[in-house]
Coordinates of C-alpha atoms and ligand atoms in Angstrom, one line a residue:
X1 CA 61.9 14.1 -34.2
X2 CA 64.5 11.4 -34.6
X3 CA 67.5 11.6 -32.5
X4 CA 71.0 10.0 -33.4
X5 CA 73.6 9.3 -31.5
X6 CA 76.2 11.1 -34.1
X7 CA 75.5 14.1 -36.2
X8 CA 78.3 14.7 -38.4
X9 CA 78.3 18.0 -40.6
X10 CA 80.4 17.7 -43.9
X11 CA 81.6 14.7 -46.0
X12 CA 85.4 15.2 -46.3
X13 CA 87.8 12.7 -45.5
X14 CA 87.3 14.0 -41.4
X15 CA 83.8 13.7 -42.3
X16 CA 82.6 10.8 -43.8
X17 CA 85.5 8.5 -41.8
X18 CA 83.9 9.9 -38.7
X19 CA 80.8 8.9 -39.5
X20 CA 81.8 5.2 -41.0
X21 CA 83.3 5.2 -37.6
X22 CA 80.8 5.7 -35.8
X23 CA 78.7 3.6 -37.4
X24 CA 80.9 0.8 -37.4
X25 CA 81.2 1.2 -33.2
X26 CA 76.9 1.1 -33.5
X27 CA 75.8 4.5 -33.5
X28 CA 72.9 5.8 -35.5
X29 CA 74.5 8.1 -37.5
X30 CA 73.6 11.2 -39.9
X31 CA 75.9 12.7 -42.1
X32 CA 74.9 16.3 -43.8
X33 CA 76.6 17.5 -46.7
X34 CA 75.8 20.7 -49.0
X35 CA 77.9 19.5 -52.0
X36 CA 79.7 16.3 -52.7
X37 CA 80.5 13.3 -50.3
X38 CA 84.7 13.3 -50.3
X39 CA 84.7 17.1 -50.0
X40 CA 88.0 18.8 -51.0
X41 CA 90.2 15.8 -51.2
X42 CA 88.0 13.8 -53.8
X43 CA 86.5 16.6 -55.7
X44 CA 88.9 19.4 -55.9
X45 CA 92.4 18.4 -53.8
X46 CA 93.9 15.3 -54.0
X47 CA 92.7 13.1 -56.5
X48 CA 92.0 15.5 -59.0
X49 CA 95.2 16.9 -58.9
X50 CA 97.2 13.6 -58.8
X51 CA 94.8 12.5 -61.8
X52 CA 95.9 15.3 -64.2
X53 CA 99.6 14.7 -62.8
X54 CA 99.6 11.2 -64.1
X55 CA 98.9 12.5 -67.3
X56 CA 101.5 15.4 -67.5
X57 CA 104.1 13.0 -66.0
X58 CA 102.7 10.2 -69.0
X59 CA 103.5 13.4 -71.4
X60 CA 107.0 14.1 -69.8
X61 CA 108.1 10.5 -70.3
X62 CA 106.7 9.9 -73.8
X63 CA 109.1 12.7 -74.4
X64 CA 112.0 11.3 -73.2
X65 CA 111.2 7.3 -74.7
X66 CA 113.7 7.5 -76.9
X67 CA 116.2 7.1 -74.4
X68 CA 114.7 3.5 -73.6
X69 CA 115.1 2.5 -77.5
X70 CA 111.1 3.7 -77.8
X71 CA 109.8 5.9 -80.6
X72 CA 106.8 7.0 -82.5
X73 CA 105.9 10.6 -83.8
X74 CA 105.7 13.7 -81.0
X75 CA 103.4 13.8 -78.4
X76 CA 100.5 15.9 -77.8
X77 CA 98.0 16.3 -75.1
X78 CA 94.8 17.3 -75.2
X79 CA 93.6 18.8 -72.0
X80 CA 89.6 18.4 -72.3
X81 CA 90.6 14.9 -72.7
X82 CA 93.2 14.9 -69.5
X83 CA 89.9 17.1 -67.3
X84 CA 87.2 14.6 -68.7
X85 CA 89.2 11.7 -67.4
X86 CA 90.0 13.3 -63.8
X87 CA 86.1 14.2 -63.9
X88 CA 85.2 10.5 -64.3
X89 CA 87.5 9.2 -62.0
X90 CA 86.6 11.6 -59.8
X91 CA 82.7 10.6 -59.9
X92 CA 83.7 7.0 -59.6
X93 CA 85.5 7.7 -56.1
X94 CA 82.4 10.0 -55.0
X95 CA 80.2 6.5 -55.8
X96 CA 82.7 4.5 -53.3
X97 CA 82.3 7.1 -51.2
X98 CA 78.8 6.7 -51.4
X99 CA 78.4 3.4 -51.5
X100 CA 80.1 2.7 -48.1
X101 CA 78.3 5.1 -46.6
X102 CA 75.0 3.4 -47.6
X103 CA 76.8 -0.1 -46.5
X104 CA 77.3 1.6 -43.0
X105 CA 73.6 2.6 -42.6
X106 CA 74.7 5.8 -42.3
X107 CA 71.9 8.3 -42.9
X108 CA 72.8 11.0 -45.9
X109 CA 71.4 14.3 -45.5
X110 CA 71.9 16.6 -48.8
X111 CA 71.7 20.0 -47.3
X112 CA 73.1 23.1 -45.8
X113 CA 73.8 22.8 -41.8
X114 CA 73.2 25.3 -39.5
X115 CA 74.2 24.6 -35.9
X116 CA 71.7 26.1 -33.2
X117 CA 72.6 24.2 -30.0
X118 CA 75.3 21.4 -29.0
X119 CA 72.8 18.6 -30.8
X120 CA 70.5 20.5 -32.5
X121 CA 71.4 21.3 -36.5
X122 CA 68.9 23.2 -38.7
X123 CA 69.4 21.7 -42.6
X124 CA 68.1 24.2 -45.4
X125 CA 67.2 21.0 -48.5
X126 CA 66.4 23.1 -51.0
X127 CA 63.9 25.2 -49.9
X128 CA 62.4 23.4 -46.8
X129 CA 63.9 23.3 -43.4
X130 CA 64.5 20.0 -41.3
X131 CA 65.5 20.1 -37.4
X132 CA 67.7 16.8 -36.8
X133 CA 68.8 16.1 -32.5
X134 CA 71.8 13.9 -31.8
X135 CA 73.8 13.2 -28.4
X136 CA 77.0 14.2 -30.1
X137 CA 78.3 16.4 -33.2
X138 CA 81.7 16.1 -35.3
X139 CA 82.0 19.2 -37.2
X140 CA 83.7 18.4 -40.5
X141 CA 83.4 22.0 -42.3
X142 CA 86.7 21.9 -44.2
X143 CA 88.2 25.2 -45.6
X144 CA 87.9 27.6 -48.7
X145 CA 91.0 28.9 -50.8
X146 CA 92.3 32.0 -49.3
X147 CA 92.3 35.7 -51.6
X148 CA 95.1 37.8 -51.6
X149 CA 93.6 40.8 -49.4
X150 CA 91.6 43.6 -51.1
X151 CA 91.6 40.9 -54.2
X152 CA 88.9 38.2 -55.5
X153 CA 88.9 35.5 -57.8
X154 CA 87.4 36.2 -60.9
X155 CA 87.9 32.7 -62.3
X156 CA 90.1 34.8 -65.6
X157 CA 92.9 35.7 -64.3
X158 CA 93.2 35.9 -60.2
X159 CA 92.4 32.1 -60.0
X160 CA 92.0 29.3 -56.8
X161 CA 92.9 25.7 -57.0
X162 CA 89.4 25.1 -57.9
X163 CA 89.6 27.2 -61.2
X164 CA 92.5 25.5 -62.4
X165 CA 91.4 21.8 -62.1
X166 CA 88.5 22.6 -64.6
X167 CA 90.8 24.4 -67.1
X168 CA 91.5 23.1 -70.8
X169 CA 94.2 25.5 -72.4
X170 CA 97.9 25.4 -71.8
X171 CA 98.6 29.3 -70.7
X172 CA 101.7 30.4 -72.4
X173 CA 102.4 32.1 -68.7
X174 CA 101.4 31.1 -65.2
X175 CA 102.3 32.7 -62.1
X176 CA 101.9 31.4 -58.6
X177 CA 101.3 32.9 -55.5
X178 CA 102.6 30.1 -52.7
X179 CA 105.2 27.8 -52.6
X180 CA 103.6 25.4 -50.6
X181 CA 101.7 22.0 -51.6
X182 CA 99.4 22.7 -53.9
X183 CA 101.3 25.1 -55.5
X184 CA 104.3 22.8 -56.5
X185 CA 101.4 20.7 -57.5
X186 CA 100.3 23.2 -60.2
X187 CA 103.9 24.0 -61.2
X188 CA 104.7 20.5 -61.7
X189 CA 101.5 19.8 -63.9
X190 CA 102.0 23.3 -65.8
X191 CA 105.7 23.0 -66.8
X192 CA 105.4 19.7 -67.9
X193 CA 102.9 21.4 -70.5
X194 CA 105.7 24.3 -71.4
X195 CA 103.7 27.0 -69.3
X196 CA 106.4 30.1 -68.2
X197 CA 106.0 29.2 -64.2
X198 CA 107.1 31.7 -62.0
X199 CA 106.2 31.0 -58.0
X200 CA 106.1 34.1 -55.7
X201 CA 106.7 33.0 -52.1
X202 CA 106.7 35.5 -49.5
X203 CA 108.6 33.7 -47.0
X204 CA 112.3 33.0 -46.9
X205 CA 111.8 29.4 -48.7
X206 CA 109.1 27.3 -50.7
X207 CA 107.7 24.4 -48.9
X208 CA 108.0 25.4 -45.5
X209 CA 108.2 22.4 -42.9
X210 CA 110.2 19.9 -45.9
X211 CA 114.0 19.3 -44.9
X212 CA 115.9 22.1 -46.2
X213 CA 118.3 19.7 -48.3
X214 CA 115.2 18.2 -49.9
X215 CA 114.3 21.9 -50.9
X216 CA 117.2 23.4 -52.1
X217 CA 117.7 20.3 -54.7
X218 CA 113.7 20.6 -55.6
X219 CA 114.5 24.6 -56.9
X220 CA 118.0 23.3 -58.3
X221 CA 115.2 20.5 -60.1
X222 CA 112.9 23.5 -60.7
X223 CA 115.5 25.4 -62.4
X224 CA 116.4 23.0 -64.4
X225 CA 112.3 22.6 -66.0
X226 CA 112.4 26.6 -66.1
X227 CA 110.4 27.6 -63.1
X228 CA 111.2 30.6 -61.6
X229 CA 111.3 30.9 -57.5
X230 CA 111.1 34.1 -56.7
X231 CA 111.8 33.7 -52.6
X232 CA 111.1 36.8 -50.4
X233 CA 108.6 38.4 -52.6
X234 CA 105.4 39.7 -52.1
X235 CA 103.4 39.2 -55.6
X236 CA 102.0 42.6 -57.0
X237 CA 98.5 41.8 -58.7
X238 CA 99.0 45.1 -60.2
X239 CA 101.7 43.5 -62.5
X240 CA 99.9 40.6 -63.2
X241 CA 99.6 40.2 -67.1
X242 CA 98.8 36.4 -67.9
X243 CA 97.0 33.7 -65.0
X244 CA 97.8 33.8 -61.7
X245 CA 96.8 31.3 -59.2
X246 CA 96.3 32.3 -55.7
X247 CA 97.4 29.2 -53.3
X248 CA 98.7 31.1 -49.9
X249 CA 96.7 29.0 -47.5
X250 CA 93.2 27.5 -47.1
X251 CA 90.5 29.3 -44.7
X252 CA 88.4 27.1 -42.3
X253 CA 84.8 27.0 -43.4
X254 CA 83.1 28.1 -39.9
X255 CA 79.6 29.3 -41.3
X256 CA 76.6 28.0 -39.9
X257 CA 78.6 26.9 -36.7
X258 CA 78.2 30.9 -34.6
X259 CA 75.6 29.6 -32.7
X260 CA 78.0 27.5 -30.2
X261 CA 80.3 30.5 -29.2
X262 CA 83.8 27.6 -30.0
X263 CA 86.7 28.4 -28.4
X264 CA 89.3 29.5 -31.4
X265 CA 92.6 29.4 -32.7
X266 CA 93.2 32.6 -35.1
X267 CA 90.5 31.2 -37.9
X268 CA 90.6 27.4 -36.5
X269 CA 88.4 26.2 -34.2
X270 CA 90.2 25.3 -30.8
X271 CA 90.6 21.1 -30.3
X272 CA 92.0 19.1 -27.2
X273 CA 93.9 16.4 -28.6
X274 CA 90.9 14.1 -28.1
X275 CA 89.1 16.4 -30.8
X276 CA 87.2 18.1 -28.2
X277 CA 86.0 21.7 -29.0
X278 CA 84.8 24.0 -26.3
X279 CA 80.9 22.8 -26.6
X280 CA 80.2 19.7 -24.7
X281 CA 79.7 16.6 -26.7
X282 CA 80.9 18.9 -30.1
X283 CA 83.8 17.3 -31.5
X284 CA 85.6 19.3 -34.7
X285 CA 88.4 17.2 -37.1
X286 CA 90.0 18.0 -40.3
X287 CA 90.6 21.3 -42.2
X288 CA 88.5 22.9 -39.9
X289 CA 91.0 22.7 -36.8
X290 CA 93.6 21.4 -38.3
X291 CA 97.7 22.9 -38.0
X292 CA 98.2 20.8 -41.0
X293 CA 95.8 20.5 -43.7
X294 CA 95.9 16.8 -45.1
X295 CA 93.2 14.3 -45.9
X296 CA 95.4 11.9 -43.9
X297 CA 95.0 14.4 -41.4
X298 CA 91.5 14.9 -41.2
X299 CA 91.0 10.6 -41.4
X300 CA 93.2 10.2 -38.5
X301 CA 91.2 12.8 -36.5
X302 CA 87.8 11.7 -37.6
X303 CA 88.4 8.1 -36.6
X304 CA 89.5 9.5 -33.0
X305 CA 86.5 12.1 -32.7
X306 CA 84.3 9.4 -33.6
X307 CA 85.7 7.0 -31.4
X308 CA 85.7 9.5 -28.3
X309 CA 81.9 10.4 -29.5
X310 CA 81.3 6.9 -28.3
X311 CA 82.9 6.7 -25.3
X312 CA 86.7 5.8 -25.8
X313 CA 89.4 7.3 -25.3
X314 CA 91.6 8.1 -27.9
X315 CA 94.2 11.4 -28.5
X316 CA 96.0 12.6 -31.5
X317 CA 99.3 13.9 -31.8
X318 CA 100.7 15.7 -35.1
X319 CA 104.2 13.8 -34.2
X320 CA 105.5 11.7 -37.3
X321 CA 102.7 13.1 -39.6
X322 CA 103.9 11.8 -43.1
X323 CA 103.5 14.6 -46.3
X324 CA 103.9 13.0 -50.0
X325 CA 104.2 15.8 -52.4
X326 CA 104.1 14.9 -55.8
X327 CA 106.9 17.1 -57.5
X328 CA 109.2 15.1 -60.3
X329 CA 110.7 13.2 -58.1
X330 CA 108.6 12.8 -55.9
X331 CA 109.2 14.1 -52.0
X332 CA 108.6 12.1 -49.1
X333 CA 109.0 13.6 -45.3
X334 CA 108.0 12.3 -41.4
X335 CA 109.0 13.9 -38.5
X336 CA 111.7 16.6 -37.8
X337 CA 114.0 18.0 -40.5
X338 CA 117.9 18.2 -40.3
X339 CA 117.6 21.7 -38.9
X340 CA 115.1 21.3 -36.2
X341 CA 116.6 18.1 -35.2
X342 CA 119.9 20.2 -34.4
X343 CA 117.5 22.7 -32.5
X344 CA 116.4 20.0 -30.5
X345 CA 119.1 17.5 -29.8
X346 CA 122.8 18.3 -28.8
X347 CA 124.0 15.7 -30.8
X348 CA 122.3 14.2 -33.8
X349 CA 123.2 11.3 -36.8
X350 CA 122.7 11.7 -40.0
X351 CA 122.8 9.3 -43.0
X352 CA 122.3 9.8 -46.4
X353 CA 122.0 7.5 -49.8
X354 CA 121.5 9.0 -53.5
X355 CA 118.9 8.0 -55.7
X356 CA 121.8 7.2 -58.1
X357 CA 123.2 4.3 -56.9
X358 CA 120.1 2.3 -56.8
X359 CA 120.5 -0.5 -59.2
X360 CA 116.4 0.2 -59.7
X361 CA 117.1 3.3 -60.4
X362 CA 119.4 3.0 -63.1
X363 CA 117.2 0.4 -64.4
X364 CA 114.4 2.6 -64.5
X365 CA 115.9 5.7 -65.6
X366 CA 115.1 7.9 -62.9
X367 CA 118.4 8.4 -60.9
X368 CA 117.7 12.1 -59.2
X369 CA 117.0 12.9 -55.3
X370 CA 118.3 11.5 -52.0
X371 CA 117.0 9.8 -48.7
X372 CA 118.0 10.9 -45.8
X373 CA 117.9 9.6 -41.7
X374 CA 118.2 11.6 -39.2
X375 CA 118.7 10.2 -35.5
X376 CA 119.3 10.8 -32.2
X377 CA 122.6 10.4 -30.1
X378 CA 121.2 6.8 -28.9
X379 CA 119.6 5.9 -32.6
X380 CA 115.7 6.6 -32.3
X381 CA 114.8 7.9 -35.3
X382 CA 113.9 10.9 -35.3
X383 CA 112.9 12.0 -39.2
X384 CA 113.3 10.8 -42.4
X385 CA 113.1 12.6 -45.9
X386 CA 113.6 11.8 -49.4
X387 CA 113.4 13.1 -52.8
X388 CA 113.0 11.0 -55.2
X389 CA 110.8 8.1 -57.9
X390 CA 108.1 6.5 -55.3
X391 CA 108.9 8.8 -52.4
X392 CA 105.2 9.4 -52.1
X393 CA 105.4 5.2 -51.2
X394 CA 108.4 4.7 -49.9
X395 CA 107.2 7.4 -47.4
X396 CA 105.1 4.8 -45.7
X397 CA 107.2 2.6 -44.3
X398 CA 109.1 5.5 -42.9
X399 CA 106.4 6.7 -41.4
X400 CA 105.8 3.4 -39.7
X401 CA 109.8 3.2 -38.4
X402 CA 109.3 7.0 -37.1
X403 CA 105.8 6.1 -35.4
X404 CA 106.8 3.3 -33.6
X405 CA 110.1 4.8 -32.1
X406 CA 112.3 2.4 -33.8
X407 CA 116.2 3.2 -34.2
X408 CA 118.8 3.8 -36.9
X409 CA 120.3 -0.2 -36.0
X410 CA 116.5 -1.7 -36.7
X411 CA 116.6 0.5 -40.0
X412 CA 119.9 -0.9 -40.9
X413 CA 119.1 -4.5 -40.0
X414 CA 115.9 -4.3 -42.0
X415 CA 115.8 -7.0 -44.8
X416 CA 114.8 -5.2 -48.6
X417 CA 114.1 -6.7 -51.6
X418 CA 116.5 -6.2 -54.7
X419 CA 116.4 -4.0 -57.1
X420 CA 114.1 -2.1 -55.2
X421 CA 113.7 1.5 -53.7
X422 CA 113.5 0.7 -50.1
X423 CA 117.1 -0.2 -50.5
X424 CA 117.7 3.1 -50.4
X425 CA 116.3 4.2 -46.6
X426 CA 118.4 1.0 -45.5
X427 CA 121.5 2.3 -47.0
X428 CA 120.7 5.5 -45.6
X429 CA 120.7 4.2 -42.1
X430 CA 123.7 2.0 -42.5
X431 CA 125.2 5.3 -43.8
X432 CA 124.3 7.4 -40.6
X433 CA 126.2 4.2 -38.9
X434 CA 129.4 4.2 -41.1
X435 CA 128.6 1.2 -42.4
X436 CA 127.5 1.7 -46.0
X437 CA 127.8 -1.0 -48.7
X438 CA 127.1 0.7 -51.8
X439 CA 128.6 3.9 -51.5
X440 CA 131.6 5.2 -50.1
X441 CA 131.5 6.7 -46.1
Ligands
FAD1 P1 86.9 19.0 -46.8 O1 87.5 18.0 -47.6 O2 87.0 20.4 -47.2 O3 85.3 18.7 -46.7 C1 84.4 19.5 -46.0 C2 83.0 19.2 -46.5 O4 82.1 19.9 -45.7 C3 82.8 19.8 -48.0 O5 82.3 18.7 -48.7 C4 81.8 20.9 -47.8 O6 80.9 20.9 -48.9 C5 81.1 20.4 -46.5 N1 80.4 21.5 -45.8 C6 81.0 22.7 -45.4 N2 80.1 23.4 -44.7 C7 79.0 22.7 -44.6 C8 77.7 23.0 -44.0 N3 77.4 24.1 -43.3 N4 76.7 22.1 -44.2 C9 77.0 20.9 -44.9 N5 78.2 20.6 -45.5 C10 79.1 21.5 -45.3 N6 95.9 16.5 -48.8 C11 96.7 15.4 -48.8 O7 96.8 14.8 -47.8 N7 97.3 15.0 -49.9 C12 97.3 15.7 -51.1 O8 97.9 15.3 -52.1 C13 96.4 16.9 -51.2 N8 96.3 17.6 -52.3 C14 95.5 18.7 -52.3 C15 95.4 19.4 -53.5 C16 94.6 20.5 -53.6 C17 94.6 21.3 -54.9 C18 93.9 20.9 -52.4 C19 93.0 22.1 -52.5 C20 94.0 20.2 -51.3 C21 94.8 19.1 -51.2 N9 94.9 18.4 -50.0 C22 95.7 17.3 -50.0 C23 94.2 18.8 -48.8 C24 92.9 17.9 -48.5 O9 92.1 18.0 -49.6 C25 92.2 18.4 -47.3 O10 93.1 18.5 -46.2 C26 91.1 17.6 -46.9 O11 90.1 17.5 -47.9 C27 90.4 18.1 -45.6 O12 89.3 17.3 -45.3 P2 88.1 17.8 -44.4 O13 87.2 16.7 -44.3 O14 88.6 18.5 -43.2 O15 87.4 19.0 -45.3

């Protein structure tokens, strides 16, 4: 039987970065997956969803060219088209996918895993059976869309994420369970096609972890392209008479892993922060353990397991995790929000800079949102959050300014290009100093 040094079971993002990992650090590695290499994020999460978006948003604007001195007849979209294209660019990132992993010598198993010791993994390949023994295993399962209880989906009319992605009419009415992520994802793509949204949200607020500011202007924005937030309501499937899609949360896929007793959190599986599970040598990353379920999330882990799985190191923390939403505009957060930051610190500084008096901005025609910093007492940066066109970029180098502990002054001093968006987070943080040049303190 051949042993490998890494066993990695799924090809997600935790997955298949893991493994690259590994294989880049020398390890013979084997990677088993029962579907598609690129797992939720490439198939059925991010890029699918962000494929169909840039067609929506292409409809939106077409709309509104007149306003730039542009015209031609009226628009239509035809959503076989928009799904074909997201299917082929979807294949074309599962080949890259692929491809690399071939480049790495990584071994590709096609096949259902079935953990029955700390090294040992029964595969089920269509109908035979293969036994494959490694020194380590990074468990990659990812999750499942979660039901609303006593309900299924039927793929008609209670429908997942999954469902959705594959569909080719424009409903007259869509209602959506969850504010979070994926479903502002969905009510951005369906009320740019005239779909009646209405989002049911159980909780006090939608997005929960987003800057409070940045929310309350995103259902002002919402309002304003006649989606309904219902906040505080529990969604009765018994009234249900058009689609609904189910998005309250995502379940860890933990099948075919019973046979090594993990520690667990709730429905997670319990992780040190050098992706340790309880089972020696078992390592688990991604959507699987994860308290926030991101593809950038799941790489960051993956690259650490794998790492550790060879004998470094390495520990993750969640601490200036970035989020890029892609609502219109866009939404852009790291680190703590106003509110927790007052939680946290006596004495905090704030600055803020509108969209609207970006030169770019005006330029492009895109003039709504905000960026905000947020500080403490001394000037280490403690979170920054922005609404607004390339927030899902401009997040970046925020993220970078939050990770490396660098202060509101460094932010200020930073030298930006003109007309540009970054202008914006150095306004903001000449704002929090009192020191703004293009607006008013
Ligand atoms: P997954 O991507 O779920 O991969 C797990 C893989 O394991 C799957 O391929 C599965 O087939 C395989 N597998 C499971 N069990 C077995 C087994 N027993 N044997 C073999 N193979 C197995 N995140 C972002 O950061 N940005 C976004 O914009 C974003 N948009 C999203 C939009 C939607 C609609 C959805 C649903 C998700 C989105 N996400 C986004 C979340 C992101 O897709 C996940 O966080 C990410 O895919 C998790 O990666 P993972 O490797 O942990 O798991």
């Amino acid at each position: 039987m051949q042993k490998h040094d890494v066993i990695v079971i799924g090809g997600g993002p935790g997955g298949y970065v893991a493994a690259i990992r590994a294989a880049q650090l020398g390890a013979k590695v084997a990677l088993i997956e029962k579907d598609k290499v690129g797992g939720t994020c490439l198939n059925r999460g991010c890029i699918p969803t962000k494929a169909i978006i840039a067609c929506t948003n292409l409809y939106e604007k077409i709309q509104k060219a007149e306003n730039y001195g542009v015209s031609w007849g009226k628009p239509n979209i035809d959503l076989k088209k928009v799904v074909d294209r997201k299917n082929t660019i979807v294949q074309k990132v599962v080949k890259g996918v692929e491809f690399l992993l071939e480049k790495n010598k990584i071994e590709l198993i096609q096949g259902t895993a079935r953990v029955l010791a700390p090294g040992e993994v029964e595969i089920i390949l269509d109908s035979r059976k293969l036994i494959v023994e490694s020194r380590t295993l990074v468990l990659a399962t990812g999750s499942s869309p979660a039901c609303l209880p006593g309900l299924d989906f039927d793929g008609e009319k209670f429908l997942c994420s999954d469902d959705l992605l594959d569909y080719c009419h424009i409903p007259e009415k869509l209602d959506i369970v969850g504010g979070g992520v994926i479903g502002m994802h969905f009510a951005q793509i369906y009320s740019a096609l005239g779909t009646e949204v209405t989002i049911y949200e159980a909780l006090p607020e939608i997005l929960p972890g987003i800057d409070e500011e940045v929310v309350s202007t995103v259902k002002r924005l919402l309002k304003r392209r006649k989606v309904t937030t219902m906040t505080n309501t529990r969604f009765d499937p018994a009234k249900s008479c058009g689609k609904t899609l189910i998005c309250i949360g995502r379940i860890p896929n933990t099948a075919g892993l019973e046979n090594l007793n993990l520690k667990m959190e709730k429905r997670s599986v319990s992780v040190n922060e050098k992706m340790e599970t309880s089972a020696p040598g078992v390592y688990a990353v991604g959507d699987l353990v994860s308290r926030k379920m991101l593809a950038h999330v799941a790489y960051e882990q993956g690259v650490i397991a794998a790492e550790n799985a060879m004998g470094g190191n390495r520990t993750f923390t969640y601490q200036a995790t970035p989020f890029g939403i892609y609502t219109h505009p866009e939404i852009g957060s790291v680190g703590l929000t106003e509110k927790e930051a007052k939680e946290k610190y006596s004495n905090i500084k704030v600055g803020k800079f509108p969209i609207a008096a970006l030169g770019i901005a005006q330029a492009m025609g895109d003039i709504e949102g905000f960026i905000k910093v947020i500080s403490d007492e001394k000037g280490k940066l403690l979170g920054i959050h922005m609404l607004g066109p390339e927030a899902t970029n401009l997040i970046g180098g925020a993220t970078a300014a939050v990770k490396n502990g660098l202060t509101i002054d460094q932010l200020a001093e930073s030298f930006q290009a003109h007309p540009t968006y970054p202008e914006g987070l150095q306004e903001a943080a000449l704002s929090a100093l009192k020191r703004s040049l293009h607006i008013i303190n």
